Amino acid sequence: KSVAKKPKEKVENNLFKISIKLGNEVIKGEGLTALEALRNIPVPRKITTKGILTISHGDKKKELIYTVPKLKRLFYPNAQPILVKWLAMLMK
């Protein structure tokens, strides 16, 4: 007898999760890679306040406060691979 739920739990723990808190709103994305998680976040219509970015993978987690220009830069397609690589290196 094998339990089918164990592999699913392992897959969920191995997902990268990125959330951005903008005021009262929290937008989230997840994926197998950090870049995929960032690209799964819906792009906000307008960013007018600084926000708290949280990236996690398994038991590793990092929270950063981002200003408006840095938050906008997160959604530039050419900058995403570089920024995500930097974020993934910061996780403890």
Short mmCIF file of N, CA and C in Angstrom, two decimals:
data_model
loop_
_atom_site.label_atom_id
_atom_site.label_comp_id
_atom_site.label_asym_id
_atom_site.label_seq_id
_atom_site.Cartn_x
_atom_site.Cartn_y
_atom_site.Cartn_z
N LYS A 1 0.84 -1.19 0.00
CA LYS A 1 0.00 0.00 0.00
C LYS A 1 0.88 1.24 0.00
N SER A 2 0.70 2.06 -0.99
CA SER A 2 1.46 3.32 -1.03
C SER A 2 0.51 4.49 -0.89
N VAL A 3 1.01 5.50 -0.24
CA VAL A 3 0.20 6.70 -0.02
C VAL A 3 0.58 7.72 -1.09
N ALA A 4 -0.40 8.17 -1.85
CA ALA A 4 -0.15 9.07 -2.97
C ALA A 4 0.04 10.52 -2.52
N LYS A 5 -0.33 10.86 -1.29
CA LYS A 5 -0.26 12.25 -0.85
C LYS A 5 1.15 12.68 -0.46
N LYS A 6 2.02 11.79 -0.11
CA LYS A 6 3.36 12.18 0.31
C LYS A 6 4.14 12.90 -0.79
N PRO A 7 4.17 12.41 -2.02
CA PRO A 7 4.90 13.16 -3.05
C PRO A 7 4.32 14.55 -3.29
N LYS A 8 3.00 14.70 -3.19
CA LYS A 8 2.39 16.02 -3.40
C LYS A 8 2.85 17.00 -2.33
N GLU A 9 2.98 16.54 -1.08
CA GLU A 9 3.45 17.42 -0.02
C GLU A 9 4.88 17.85 -0.28
N LYS A 10 5.71 16.93 -0.77
CA LYS A 10 7.09 17.27 -1.06
C LYS A 10 7.16 18.29 -2.19
N VAL A 11 6.32 18.15 -3.20
CA VAL A 11 6.29 19.10 -4.31
C VAL A 11 5.87 20.47 -3.80
N GLU A 12 4.87 20.53 -2.92
CA GLU A 12 4.43 21.81 -2.38
C GLU A 12 5.53 22.48 -1.58
N ASN A 13 6.29 21.70 -0.80
CA ASN A 13 7.37 22.29 -0.01
C ASN A 13 8.51 22.77 -0.88
N ASN A 14 8.68 22.19 -2.07
CA ASN A 14 9.77 22.59 -2.95
C ASN A 14 9.40 23.76 -3.85
N LEU A 15 8.18 24.26 -3.76
CA LEU A 15 7.77 25.39 -4.57
C LEU A 15 8.33 26.69 -3.99
N PHE A 16 8.75 27.57 -4.88
CA PHE A 16 9.12 28.92 -4.47
C PHE A 16 7.83 29.71 -4.33
N LYS A 17 7.73 30.51 -3.28
CA LYS A 17 6.55 31.35 -3.07
C LYS A 17 7.02 32.79 -2.89
N ILE A 18 6.42 33.69 -3.65
CA ILE A 18 6.74 35.11 -3.55
C ILE A 18 5.44 35.86 -3.30
N SER A 19 5.45 36.72 -2.29
CA SER A 19 4.28 37.56 -2.03
C SER A 19 4.75 39.00 -1.84
N ILE A 20 3.92 39.91 -2.29
CA ILE A 20 4.22 41.34 -2.17
C ILE A 20 3.02 41.98 -1.47
N LYS A 21 3.30 42.66 -0.36
CA LYS A 21 2.24 43.35 0.38
C LYS A 21 2.31 44.82 0.04
N LEU A 22 1.26 45.30 -0.61
CA LEU A 22 1.14 46.72 -1.00
C LEU A 22 -0.04 47.31 -0.23
N GLY A 23 0.23 47.96 0.88
CA GLY A 23 -0.85 48.51 1.70
C GLY A 23 -1.69 47.38 2.28
N ASN A 24 -2.99 47.35 1.93
CA ASN A 24 -3.88 46.29 2.41
C ASN A 24 -3.91 45.08 1.49
N GLU A 25 -3.36 45.22 0.31
CA GLU A 25 -3.43 44.17 -0.72
C GLU A 25 -2.18 43.29 -0.68
N VAL A 26 -2.38 41.98 -0.78
CA VAL A 26 -1.26 41.03 -0.87
C VAL A 26 -1.41 40.26 -2.18
N ILE A 27 -0.37 40.33 -3.02
CA ILE A 27 -0.39 39.57 -4.27
C ILE A 27 0.65 38.47 -4.16
N LYS A 28 0.27 37.27 -4.62
CA LYS A 28 1.12 36.09 -4.43
C LYS A 28 1.34 35.36 -5.73
N GLY A 29 2.46 34.65 -5.78
CA GLY A 29 2.76 33.77 -6.90
C GLY A 29 3.63 32.62 -6.41
N GLU A 30 3.50 31.49 -7.07
CA GLU A 30 4.34 30.34 -6.71
C GLU A 30 4.69 29.56 -7.96
N GLY A 31 5.80 28.84 -7.87
CA GLY A 31 6.26 28.07 -9.01
C GLY A 31 7.43 27.18 -8.65
N LEU A 32 7.84 26.35 -9.58
CA LEU A 32 8.96 25.44 -9.34
C LEU A 32 10.28 26.19 -9.23
N THR A 33 10.40 27.33 -9.89
CA THR A 33 11.58 28.17 -9.78
C THR A 33 11.15 29.54 -9.26
N ALA A 34 12.13 30.29 -8.78
CA ALA A 34 11.82 31.62 -8.26
C ALA A 34 11.33 32.54 -9.39
N LEU A 35 11.91 32.37 -10.57
CA LEU A 35 11.48 33.19 -11.71
C LEU A 35 10.04 32.88 -12.10
N GLU A 36 9.69 31.61 -12.09
CA GLU A 36 8.32 31.21 -12.41
C GLU A 36 7.34 31.77 -11.38
N ALA A 37 7.75 31.76 -10.11
CA ALA A 37 6.90 32.31 -9.05
C ALA A 37 6.68 33.80 -9.25
N LEU A 38 7.73 34.52 -9.62
CA LEU A 38 7.60 35.96 -9.85
C LEU A 38 6.73 36.25 -11.07
N ARG A 39 6.88 35.45 -12.10
CA ARG A 39 6.07 35.67 -13.31
C ARG A 39 4.61 35.27 -13.10
N ASN A 40 4.30 34.47 -12.08
CA ASN A 40 2.92 34.09 -11.78
C ASN A 40 2.19 35.13 -10.94
N ILE A 41 2.90 36.14 -10.49
CA ILE A 41 2.26 37.22 -9.73
C ILE A 41 1.54 38.14 -10.71
N PRO A 42 0.26 38.42 -10.46
CA PRO A 42 -0.44 39.36 -11.35
C PRO A 42 0.15 40.76 -11.19
N VAL A 43 0.38 41.43 -12.30
CA VAL A 43 0.99 42.77 -12.28
C VAL A 43 -0.05 43.76 -11.76
N PRO A 44 0.29 44.50 -10.70
CA PRO A 44 -0.66 45.50 -10.20
C PRO A 44 -0.81 46.65 -11.20
N ARG A 45 -2.00 47.24 -11.24
CA ARG A 45 -2.25 48.33 -12.20
C ARG A 45 -1.39 49.53 -11.90
N LYS A 46 -1.26 49.88 -10.62
CA LYS A 46 -0.50 51.06 -10.25
C LYS A 46 0.19 50.81 -8.92
N ILE A 47 1.48 51.08 -8.86
CA ILE A 47 2.22 50.93 -7.61
C ILE A 47 2.53 52.33 -7.11
N THR A 48 1.94 52.70 -5.96
CA THR A 48 2.10 54.05 -5.44
C THR A 48 2.66 54.07 -4.02
N THR A 49 2.95 52.92 -3.45
CA THR A 49 3.46 52.85 -2.09
C THR A 49 4.53 51.78 -1.99
N LYS A 50 5.41 51.94 -1.01
CA LYS A 50 6.42 50.90 -0.86
C LYS A 50 5.76 49.64 -0.34
N GLY A 51 6.42 48.51 -0.54
CA GLY A 51 5.82 47.24 -0.17
C GLY A 51 6.82 46.30 0.45
N ILE A 52 6.30 45.22 1.01
CA ILE A 52 7.12 44.20 1.64
C ILE A 52 7.10 42.96 0.74
N LEU A 53 8.27 42.59 0.25
CA LEU A 53 8.41 41.41 -0.60
C LEU A 53 8.88 40.25 0.26
N THR A 54 8.21 39.12 0.18
CA THR A 54 8.59 37.92 0.92
C THR A 54 8.81 36.80 -0.08
N ILE A 55 9.99 36.17 0.00
CA ILE A 55 10.29 35.02 -0.85
C ILE A 55 10.60 33.85 0.08
N SER A 56 10.03 32.68 -0.24
CA SER A 56 10.28 31.50 0.58
C SER A 56 10.39 30.26 -0.29
N HIS A 57 11.19 29.33 0.22
CA HIS A 57 11.38 28.03 -0.45
C HIS A 57 11.64 27.02 0.65
N GLY A 58 10.64 26.16 0.89
CA GLY A 58 10.77 25.21 2.00
C GLY A 58 10.82 25.95 3.33
N ASP A 59 11.88 25.75 4.10
CA ASP A 59 12.00 26.44 5.38
C ASP A 59 12.82 27.72 5.30
N LYS A 60 13.31 28.06 4.12
CA LYS A 60 14.07 29.30 3.91
C LYS A 60 13.10 30.43 3.59
N LYS A 61 13.38 31.61 4.16
CA LYS A 61 12.46 32.73 3.97
C LYS A 61 13.23 34.04 4.08
N LYS A 62 12.84 35.02 3.29
CA LYS A 62 13.47 36.35 3.34
C LYS A 62 12.40 37.40 3.11
N GLU A 63 12.41 38.45 3.93
CA GLU A 63 11.51 39.58 3.78
C GLU A 63 12.32 40.84 3.52
N LEU A 64 11.90 41.61 2.54
CA LEU A 64 12.59 42.85 2.18
C LEU A 64 11.57 43.97 1.99
N ILE A 65 11.95 45.18 2.38
CA ILE A 65 11.11 46.35 2.12
C ILE A 65 11.59 46.98 0.82
N TYR A 66 10.68 47.15 -0.12
CA TYR A 66 11.01 47.70 -1.43
C TYR A 66 10.34 49.05 -1.62
N THR A 67 11.08 50.00 -2.20
CA THR A 67 10.52 51.30 -2.54
C THR A 67 9.74 51.16 -3.85
N VAL A 68 9.03 52.24 -4.22
CA VAL A 68 8.20 52.21 -5.43
C VAL A 68 9.00 51.89 -6.69
N PRO A 69 10.16 52.55 -6.94
CA PRO A 69 10.90 52.22 -8.17
C PRO A 69 11.38 50.77 -8.21
N LYS A 70 11.82 50.24 -7.06
CA LYS A 70 12.29 48.85 -7.02
C LYS A 70 11.13 47.88 -7.28
N LEU A 71 9.95 48.18 -6.74
CA LEU A 71 8.79 47.31 -6.97
C LEU A 71 8.41 47.31 -8.44
N LYS A 72 8.44 48.47 -9.06
CA LYS A 72 8.10 48.55 -10.49
C LYS A 72 9.11 47.75 -11.31
N ARG A 73 10.36 47.81 -10.93
CA ARG A 73 11.42 47.11 -11.64
C ARG A 73 11.23 45.59 -11.59
N LEU A 74 10.60 45.09 -10.54
CA LEU A 74 10.34 43.65 -10.43
C LEU A 74 9.51 43.11 -11.58
N PHE A 75 8.71 43.97 -12.19
CA PHE A 75 7.81 43.53 -13.24
C PHE A 75 8.33 43.83 -14.64
N TYR A 76 9.57 44.33 -14.76
CA TYR A 76 10.19 44.49 -16.07
C TYR A 76 10.71 43.14 -16.53
N PRO A 77 10.26 42.63 -17.68
CA PRO A 77 10.64 41.28 -18.11
C PRO A 77 12.15 41.04 -18.23
N ASN A 78 12.90 42.04 -18.70
CA ASN A 78 14.34 41.85 -18.87
C ASN A 78 15.10 41.85 -17.56
N ALA A 79 14.55 42.47 -16.52
CA ALA A 79 15.23 42.56 -15.23
C ALA A 79 14.90 41.39 -14.31
N GLN A 80 13.81 40.68 -14.58
CA GLN A 80 13.35 39.63 -13.67
C GLN A 80 14.38 38.52 -13.41
N PRO A 81 15.03 37.96 -14.43
CA PRO A 81 15.98 36.87 -14.13
C PRO A 81 17.12 37.31 -13.21
N ILE A 82 17.59 38.52 -13.37
CA ILE A 82 18.70 39.02 -12.55
C ILE A 82 18.22 39.27 -11.12
N LEU A 83 17.08 39.92 -10.97
CA LEU A 83 16.56 40.23 -9.65
C LEU A 83 16.20 38.96 -8.87
N VAL A 84 15.65 37.97 -9.54
CA VAL A 84 15.26 36.73 -8.87
C VAL A 84 16.49 35.96 -8.41
N LYS A 85 17.52 35.96 -9.21
CA LYS A 85 18.75 35.29 -8.82
C LYS A 85 19.32 35.92 -7.55
N TRP A 86 19.29 37.23 -7.48
CA TRP A 86 19.76 37.95 -6.31
C TRP A 86 18.89 37.63 -5.09
N LEU A 87 17.57 37.60 -5.28
CA LEU A 87 16.65 37.29 -4.17
C LEU A 87 16.86 35.88 -3.64
N ALA A 88 17.05 34.93 -4.56
CA ALA A 88 17.23 33.53 -4.14
C ALA A 88 18.53 33.35 -3.35
N MET A 89 19.54 34.14 -3.67
CA MET A 89 20.80 34.04 -2.92
C MET A 89 20.67 34.60 -1.50
N LEU A 90 19.73 35.50 -1.28
CA LEU A 90 19.56 36.13 0.04
C LEU A 90 18.84 35.25 1.05
N MET A 91 18.13 34.23 0.58
CA MET A 91 17.32 33.41 1.50
C MET A 91 18.21 32.64 2.46
N LYS A 92 17.73 32.55 3.71
CA LYS A 92 18.45 31.78 4.74
C LYS A 92 17.62 30.61 5.16
#
